[in-house]
mmCIF file of C-alpha atoms in Angstrom:
data_model
loop_
_atom_site.group_PDB
_atom_site.id
_atom_site.type_symbol
_atom_site.label_atom_id
_atom_site.label_comp_id
_atom_site.label_asym_id
_atom_site.label_seq_id
_atom_site.Cartn_x
_atom_site.Cartn_y
_atom_site.Cartn_z
ATOM 1 C CA MET U 1277 -16.664 37.754 -3.687
ATOM 2 C CA ASP U 1278 -18.958 34.776 -4.853
ATOM 3 C CA ILE U 1279 -18.144 31.134 -4.593
ATOM 4 C CA VAL U 1280 -16.801 30.904 -8.165
ATOM 5 C CA THR U 1281 -14.259 33.653 -7.354
ATOM 6 C CA HIS U 1282 -13.205 31.855 -4.160
ATOM 7 C CA LEU U 1283 -12.735 28.600 -5.976
ATOM 8 C CA MET U 1284 -10.611 30.229 -8.643
ATOM 9 C CA HIS U 1285 -8.474 31.874 -6.037
ATOM 10 C CA MET U 1286 -7.961 28.581 -4.268
ATOM 11 C CA LYS U 1287 -7.180 26.912 -7.547
ATOM 12 C CA ASP U 1288 -4.447 29.338 -8.394
ATOM 13 C CA CYS U 1289 -2.817 29.091 -4.940
ATOM 14 C CA ILE U 1290 -2.762 25.302 -5.064
ATOM 15 C CA LEU U 1291 -1.249 25.299 -8.594
ATOM 16 C CA GLU U 1292 1.445 27.703 -7.497
ATOM 17 C CA GLN U 1293 2.509 25.365 -4.601
ATOM 18 C CA SER U 1294 1.961 22.017 -6.384
ATOM 19 C CA LYS U 1295 5.673 21.019 -6.317
ATOM 20 C CA ASP U 1296 6.054 21.905 -2.644
ATOM 21 C CA LEU U 1297 2.837 20.168 -1.711
ATOM 22 C CA ALA U 1298 3.890 17.022 -3.694
ATOM 23 C CA ARG U 1299 7.240 17.018 -1.904
ATOM 24 C CA ILE U 1300 5.567 17.102 1.518
ATOM 25 C CA ILE U 1301 3.285 14.242 0.529
ATOM 26 C CA THR U 1302 6.311 12.294 -0.815
ATOM 27 C CA GLU U 1303 8.263 12.741 2.468
ATOM 28 C CA GLU U 1304 5.333 11.665 4.559
ATOM 29 C CA GLN U 1305 4.789 8.536 2.530
ATOM 30 C CA ASN U 1306 8.504 7.721 2.547
ATOM 31 C CA ALA U 1307 8.469 8.026 6.267
ATOM 32 C CA ARG U 1308 5.581 5.604 6.590
ATOM 33 C CA TYR U 1309 6.769 3.261 3.815
ATOM 34 C CA PRO U 1310 10.567 3.398 3.432
ATOM 35 C CA GLU U 1311 10.431 0.963 0.437
ATOM 36 C CA LEU U 1312 8.738 3.668 -1.578
ATOM 37 C CA LYS U 1313 12.015 5.680 -1.678
ATOM 38 C CA SER U 1314 13.169 3.244 -4.413
ATOM 39 C CA VAL U 1315 10.367 4.503 -6.675
ATOM 40 C CA GLU U 1316 10.255 8.133 -5.607
ATOM 41 C CA LEU U 1317 11.362 9.507 -8.948
ATOM 42 C CA ASP U 1318 8.448 7.647 -10.586
ATOM 43 C CA LEU U 1319 5.804 8.651 -8.039
ATOM 44 C CA TYR U 1320 6.790 12.274 -7.393
ATOM 45 C CA PRO U 1321 5.726 13.509 -10.992
ATOM 46 C CA LEU U 1322 2.421 11.569 -10.481
ATOM 47 C CA ARG U 1323 1.894 13.367 -7.117
ATOM 48 C CA ILE U 1324 2.545 16.815 -8.619
ATOM 49 C CA GLU U 1325 0.084 15.989 -11.415
ATOM 50 C CA LEU U 1326 -2.582 14.935 -8.818
ATOM 51 C CA VAL U 1327 -2.085 18.035 -6.629
ATOM 52 C CA GLU U 1328 -2.514 20.179 -9.796
ATOM 53 C CA LEU U 1329 -5.506 18.121 -10.860
ATOM 54 C CA TYR U 1330 -7.188 18.628 -7.416
ATOM 55 C CA GLY U 1331 -6.467 22.401 -7.755
ATOM 56 C CA ALA U 1332 -7.749 22.509 -11.337
ATOM 57 C CA CYS U 1333 -10.984 20.706 -10.263
ATOM 58 C CA LEU U 1334 -11.897 23.644 -8.164
ATOM 59 C CA GLY U 1335 -12.458 25.526 -11.426
ATOM 60 C CA MET U 1336 -14.427 22.805 -13.261
ATOM 61 C CA THR U 1337 -18.037 21.802 -13.608
ATOM 62 C CA GLU U 1338 -19.062 18.481 -12.131
ATOM 63 C CA GLU U 1339 -19.024 16.770 -15.570
ATOM 64 C CA GLN U 1340 -15.605 18.082 -16.388
ATOM 65 C CA ARG U 1341 -14.217 17.142 -13.094
ATOM 66 C CA VAL U 1342 -15.351 13.468 -13.270
ATOM 67 C CA PHE U 1343 -14.142 13.221 -16.789
ATOM 68 C CA VAL U 1344 -10.495 14.328 -16.041
ATOM 69 C CA LEU U 1345 -10.308 12.373 -12.745
ATOM 70 C CA LYS U 1346 -11.478 9.138 -14.443
ATOM 71 C CA GLU U 1347 -8.901 9.536 -17.116
ATOM 72 C CA TRP U 1348 -6.072 10.264 -14.703
ATOM 73 C CA GLY U 1349 -7.143 7.490 -12.271
ATOM 74 C CA GLU U 1350 -7.151 4.881 -15.030
ATOM 75 C CA ARG U 1351 -3.752 5.884 -16.309
ATOM 76 C CA ALA U 1352 -2.067 6.448 -13.086
ATOM 77 C CA GLY U 1353 -3.692 3.370 -11.348
ATOM 78 C CA THR U 1354 -2.594 1.137 -14.226
ATOM 79 C CA TYR U 1355 0.997 2.449 -14.179
ATOM 80 C CA THR U 1356 1.492 2.148 -10.371
ATOM 81 C CA ALA U 1357 -0.292 -1.224 -10.108
ATOM 82 C CA ARG U 1358 2.520 -2.717 -12.220
ATOM 83 C CA MET U 1359 5.196 -1.582 -9.638
ATOM 84 C CA GLN U 1360 6.056 -4.456 -7.421
ATOM 85 C CA GLN U 1361 6.929 -2.207 -4.510
ATOM 86 C CA ILE U 1362 3.470 -0.654 -4.405
ATOM 87 C CA THR U 1363 0.200 -1.951 -2.924
ATOM 88 C CA ILE U 1364 -3.281 -0.513 -3.032
ATOM 89 C CA ASP U 1365 -3.008 -0.168 0.785
ATOM 90 C CA MET U 1366 -0.029 2.196 0.435
ATOM 91 C CA MET U 1367 -1.851 4.283 -2.152
ATOM 92 C CA LEU U 1368 -5.057 4.566 -0.076
ATOM 93 C CA ARG U 1369 -3.015 5.579 2.938
ATOM 94 C CA GLU U 1370 -1.674 8.391 0.873
ATOM 95 C CA VAL U 1371 -5.154 9.932 0.496
ATOM 96 C CA PRO U 1372 -5.209 11.792 3.835
ATOM 97 C CA HIS U 1373 -1.900 13.515 2.944
ATOM 98 C CA TYR U 1374 -3.555 15.245 -0.093
ATOM 99 C CA ARG U 1375 -6.553 16.144 2.067
ATOM 100 C CA ASN U 1376 -4.296 17.663 4.822
ATOM 101 C CA THR U 1377 -1.739 19.457 2.730
ATOM 102 C CA ILE U 1378 -4.175 20.941 0.250
ATOM 103 C CA GLY U 1379 -6.666 21.548 3.035
ATOM 104 C CA SER U 1380 -4.010 23.527 4.876
ATOM 105 C CA VAL U 1381 -3.595 25.833 1.857
ATOM 106 C CA ILE U 1382 -7.416 26.280 1.612
ATOM 107 C CA LYS U 1383 -7.626 27.039 5.290
ATOM 108 C CA TYR U 1384 -4.905 29.628 5.147
ATOM 109 C CA GLU U 1385 -6.376 31.329 2.182
ATOM 110 C CA ALA U 1386 -9.847 31.247 3.710
ATOM 111 C CA GLN U 1387 -8.564 33.102 6.695
ATOM 112 C CA LYS U 1388 -6.930 35.646 4.557
ATOM 113 C CA LEU U 1389 -10.263 36.149 2.586
ATOM 114 C CA ASN U 1390 -12.248 36.076 5.813
ATOM 115 C CA LEU U 1391 -14.566 33.370 4.324
ATOM 116 C CA SER U 1392 -17.628 32.330 6.243
ATOM 117 C CA ALA U 1393 -18.087 28.844 7.488
ATOM 118 C CA ASN U 1394 -20.622 28.194 4.561
ATOM 119 C CA GLU U 1395 -18.167 29.576 1.990
ATOM 120 C CA LEU U 1396 -15.305 27.527 3.267
ATOM 121 C CA TYR U 1397 -17.510 24.415 3.280
ATOM 122 C CA ASP U 1398 -18.369 25.042 -0.412
ATOM 123 C CA VAL U 1399 -14.681 24.889 -1.322
ATOM 124 C CA ILE U 1400 -13.842 21.898 0.894
ATOM 125 C CA ASP U 1401 -16.839 20.092 -0.528
ATOM 126 C CA VAL U 1402 -15.434 20.243 -4.113
ATOM 127 C CA LEU U 1403 -12.077 19.043 -2.840
ATOM 128 C CA ASP U 1404 -13.685 16.165 -1.000
ATOM 129 C CA ARG U 1405 -15.648 15.006 -3.886
ATOM 130 C CA SER U 1406 -12.603 15.150 -6.144
ATOM 131 C CA ILE U 1407 -10.638 13.020 -3.720
ATOM 132 C CA ASN U 1408 -13.417 10.452 -3.402
ATOM 133 C CA ASP U 1409 -13.676 10.253 -7.216
ATOM 134 C CA VAL U 1410 -9.847 9.718 -7.545
ATOM 135 C CA VAL U 1411 -9.817 7.023 -4.880
ATOM 136 C CA TYR U 1412 -12.470 5.039 -6.865
ATOM 137 C CA PHE U 1413 -10.955 5.624 -10.366
ATOM 138 C CA PHE U 1414 -7.455 4.947 -9.158
ATOM 139 C CA SER U 1415 -8.416 1.716 -7.287
ATOM 140 C CA VAL U 1416 -10.240 0.097 -10.238
ATOM 141 C CA PRO U 1417 -7.018 -0.677 -12.207
ATOM 142 C CA PHE U 1418 -5.469 -2.088 -9.058
ATOM 143 C CA VAL U 1419 -8.386 -4.458 -8.508
ATOM 144 C CA ARG U 1420 -8.244 -5.470 -12.093
ATOM 145 C CA HIS U 1421 -4.491 -6.015 -12.053
ATOM 146 C CA ASP U 1422 -4.844 -8.141 -8.823
ATOM 147 C CA GLN U 1423 -7.572 -10.199 -10.447
ATOM 148 C CA GLU U 1424 -5.431 -10.795 -13.495
ATOM 149 C CA GLN U 1425 -2.564 -11.773 -11.297
ATOM 150 C CA LEU U 1426 -4.778 -14.126 -9.279
ATOM 151 C CA ALA U 1427 -6.140 -15.771 -12.506
ATOM 152 C CA PHE U 1428 -2.659 -16.211 -13.786
ATOM 153 C CA SER U 1429 -1.468 -17.797 -10.433
ATOM 154 C CA GLN U 1430 -4.431 -20.102 -10.473
ATOM 155 C CA GLN U 1431 -3.698 -21.146 -14.036
ATOM 156 C CA MET U 1432 -0.079 -21.865 -13.059
ATOM 157 C CA VAL U 1433 -1.176 -23.940 -10.158
ATOM 158 C CA VAL U 1434 -3.558 -25.930 -12.368
ATOM 159 C CA GLU U 1435 -0.776 -26.556 -15.026
ATOM 160 C CA LEU U 1436 1.606 -27.666 -12.359
ATOM 161 C CA SER U 1437 -0.994 -30.071 -10.994
ATOM 162 C CA VAL U 1438 -0.973 -31.856 -14.260
ATOM 163 C CA PRO U 1439 2.602 -33.120 -14.640
ATOM 164 C CA VAL U 1440 3.748 -35.493 -17.369
ATOM 165 C CA VAL U 1441 6.656 -37.616 -16.102
ATOM 166 C CA SER U 1442 8.870 -39.473 -18.610
ATOM 167 C CA ILE U 1443 9.746 -43.052 -17.471
ATOM 168 C CA ASN U 1444 11.795 -43.912 -20.531
ATOM 169 C CA ASP U 1445 11.892 -43.140 -24.278
ATOM 170 C CA ASP U 1446 8.557 -44.916 -24.868
ATOM 171 C CA ILE U 1447 6.475 -44.465 -21.600
ATOM 172 C CA ALA U 1448 5.434 -41.489 -19.569
ATOM 173 C CA VAL U 1449 3.130 -41.209 -16.599
ATOM 174 C CA LEU U 1450 0.578 -38.505 -15.818
ATOM 175 C CA PRO U 1451 -0.208 -38.685 -11.985
ATOM 176 C CA LEU U 1452 -3.257 -36.902 -10.900
ATOM 177 C CA ILE U 1453 -3.812 -35.866 -7.246
ATOM 178 C CA GLY U 1454 -6.707 -34.219 -5.605
ATOM 179 C CA SER U 1455 -10.091 -33.250 -7.021
ATOM 180 C CA MET U 1456 -10.770 -32.798 -10.748
ATOM 181 C CA ASN U 1457 -12.872 -29.920 -12.032
ATOM 182 C CA ALA U 1458 -13.800 -28.481 -15.460
ATOM 183 C CA GLU U 1459 -10.777 -26.253 -15.663
ATOM 184 C CA ARG U 1460 -8.257 -28.813 -14.544
ATOM 185 C CA SER U 1461 -9.833 -31.282 -16.922
ATOM 186 C CA ARG U 1462 -9.419 -28.725 -19.764
ATOM 187 C CA VAL U 1463 -5.700 -28.285 -18.839
ATOM 188 C CA LEU U 1464 -5.384 -32.107 -18.579
ATOM 189 C CA GLN U 1465 -6.453 -32.406 -22.257
ATOM 190 C CA GLU U 1466 -4.144 -29.706 -23.493
ATOM 191 C CA ARG U 1467 -1.084 -30.627 -21.456
ATOM 192 C CA ALA U 1468 -1.209 -34.399 -21.965
ATOM 193 C CA LEU U 1469 -1.528 -34.173 -25.687
ATOM 194 C CA THR U 1470 1.171 -31.463 -26.016
ATOM 195 C CA GLU U 1471 3.634 -33.387 -23.804
ATOM 196 C CA ALA U 1472 2.922 -36.744 -25.357
ATOM 197 C CA SER U 1473 3.665 -35.287 -28.756
ATOM 198 C CA ARG U 1474 6.802 -33.498 -27.614
ATOM 199 C CA LEU U 1475 8.208 -36.550 -25.837
ATOM 200 C CA GLN U 1476 7.308 -38.733 -28.745
ATOM 201 C CA ILE U 1477 6.207 -41.601 -26.402
ATOM 202 C CA LYS U 1478 4.254 -44.681 -27.276
ATOM 203 C CA HIS U 1479 2.380 -45.138 -23.965
ATOM 204 C CA LEU U 1480 0.930 -42.607 -21.516
ATOM 205 C CA ILE U 1481 -0.318 -43.976 -18.229
ATOM 206 C CA ILE U 1482 -2.836 -41.768 -16.497
ATOM 207 C CA ASP U 1483 -2.630 -42.679 -12.807
ATOM 208 C CA LEU U 1484 -5.677 -41.895 -10.676
ATOM 209 C CA SER U 1485 -4.311 -43.206 -7.360
ATOM 210 C CA GLY U 1486 -4.447 -39.669 -5.824
ATOM 211 C CA VAL U 1487 -8.012 -38.951 -7.067
ATOM 212 C CA GLN U 1488 -10.700 -39.635 -4.651
ATOM 213 C CA THR U 1489 -13.915 -39.028 -6.654
ATOM 214 C CA ILE U 1490 -14.800 -38.396 -10.355
ATOM 215 C CA ASP U 1491 -17.960 -37.114 -11.884
ATOM 216 C CA THR U 1492 -19.667 -37.579 -15.234
ATOM 217 C CA PHE U 1493 -18.047 -34.603 -16.925
ATOM 218 C CA VAL U 1494 -14.491 -35.408 -15.822
ATOM 219 C CA ALA U 1495 -14.948 -39.057 -16.734
ATOM 220 C CA GLN U 1496 -16.064 -38.032 -20.200
ATOM 221 C CA GLN U 1497 -13.176 -35.707 -20.568
ATOM 222 C CA LEU U 1498 -10.837 -38.564 -19.605
ATOM 223 C CA PHE U 1499 -12.363 -40.854 -22.345
ATOM 224 C CA SER U 1500 -12.055 -38.036 -24.786
ATOM 225 C CA LEU U 1501 -8.392 -37.591 -23.926
ATOM 226 C CA LEU U 1502 -7.801 -41.305 -24.415
ATOM 227 C CA ASP U 1503 -9.389 -41.134 -27.854
ATOM 228 C CA ALA U 1504 -7.297 -38.084 -28.776
ATOM 229 C CA LEU U 1505 -4.101 -39.802 -27.626
ATOM 230 C CA SER U 1506 -4.879 -42.729 -29.933
ATOM 231 C CA LEU U 1507 -5.118 -40.250 -32.972
ATOM 232 C CA ILE U 1508 -1.548 -39.139 -32.395
ATOM 233 C CA GLY U 1509 -0.298 -42.753 -32.072
ATOM 234 C CA VAL U 1510 -0.120 -42.905 -28.265
ATOM 235 C CA THR U 1511 -1.727 -45.719 -26.367
ATOM 236 C CA GLY U 1512 -3.444 -44.438 -23.265
ATOM 237 C CA THR U 1513 -3.709 -46.539 -20.163
ATOM 238 C CA VAL U 1514 -5.390 -45.909 -16.813
ATOM 239 C CA SER U 1515 -4.052 -47.003 -13.469
ATOM 240 C CA GLY U 1516 -4.908 -46.581 -9.759
ATOM 241 C CA ILE U 1517 -8.666 -46.770 -10.043
ATOM 242 C CA SER U 1518 -10.039 -46.875 -6.528
ATOM 243 C CA PRO U 1519 -13.169 -48.981 -5.626
ATOM 244 C CA ILE U 1520 -15.124 -45.686 -5.222
ATOM 245 C CA ILE U 1521 -14.149 -44.505 -8.709
ATOM 246 C CA ALA U 1522 -14.809 -47.973 -10.133
ATOM 247 C CA GLN U 1523 -18.313 -47.933 -8.646
ATOM 248 C CA THR U 1524 -18.884 -44.462 -10.109
ATOM 249 C CA LEU U 1525 -17.798 -45.501 -13.532
ATOM 250 C CA VAL U 1526 -20.042 -48.485 -13.509
ATOM 251 C CA HIS U 1527 -22.977 -46.340 -12.295
ATOM 252 C CA LEU U 1528 -22.247 -43.945 -15.147
ATOM 253 C CA GLY U 1529 -22.154 -46.813 -17.683
ATOM 254 C CA LEU U 1530 -18.465 -46.127 -18.617
ATOM 255 C CA ASP U 1531 -15.934 -48.887 -19.178
ATOM 256 C CA PHE U 1532 -12.178 -48.536 -19.447
ATOM 257 C CA GLY U 1533 -11.960 -52.110 -20.800
ATOM 258 C CA LYS U 1534 -11.160 -50.922 -24.334
ATOM 259 C CA VAL U 1535 -8.161 -48.913 -23.307
ATOM 260 C CA GLY U 1536 -6.763 -51.021 -20.456
ATOM 261 C CA SER U 1537 -6.983 -50.220 -16.768
ATOM 262 C CA TYR U 1538 -4.979 -51.499 -13.847
ATOM 263 C CA SER U 1539 -5.326 -51.311 -10.112
ATOM 264 C CA SER U 1540 -1.818 -49.873 -9.668
ATOM 265 C CA LEU U 1541 0.788 -47.941 -11.484
ATOM 266 C CA LYS U 1542 3.288 -50.703 -10.724
ATOM 267 C CA ARG U 1543 1.097 -53.243 -12.422
ATOM 268 C CA ALA U 1544 0.524 -50.956 -15.480
ATOM 269 C CA LEU U 1545 4.214 -50.493 -15.913
ATOM 270 C CA SER U 1546 4.866 -54.208 -15.533
ATOM 271 C CA VAL U 1547 2.380 -55.093 -18.189
ATOM 272 C CA ILE U 1548 3.505 -52.461 -20.759
ATOM 273 C CA GLN U 1549 7.135 -53.077 -20.335
ATOM 274 C CA SER U 1550 6.674 -56.812 -20.733
ATOM 275 C CA ASN U 1551 4.915 -56.495 -24.095
#
């Protein structure tokens, strides 16, 4: 018997036992991660598919094998990445179960066929390369999903760091704390204009008491925001300018004199409410 015949024999044996092998893998994973029992009905069919895929790959060319494994990995990886109970760590820890369970079948059949060490290696080599490809193709959607979730979380943090607080029907305050960067400045523009329009206020005080430093870009964005506020009928005022920020603005040749600036939020509110 040649290697192709050996591979086709192993393929048939694995396909015949796919459900039993998937059940063994499911039980081993549930023992390690009890939380996976809640999604067992979702994962078990995928495990059957994967066992059958590993078996089918023994009868494929290299090109065919990579194509089907990439398609399965993208689909299954995307599907499972969206399950809250599943992490990439859990899925990677499942890999040895496939290697061991399918490897046991191959070992048993190899003994029956009296395969040489070289012949057994040829069969195991195809399985190993298939498993390595699945690990990569399956992990890519997980990484992409995690990156998307991280970007979403970062966006939420930025938006929450730009709160517009209503003082009364006419006045609202936008307190800024921490450092300002390009992304936060962009959100500042969008959120301030949206909230000012929604609240239908007449005055928006941008309080910089919690901002330690400011650079040219951020300062220009702030001036741009003040101009945009005036276009929708809202008077923008700046409060809480620290000595360091004041020196920076002077150095940059920028002047808040046209829009009104105050050393403290208390002073800004006092002046606006008295007018």
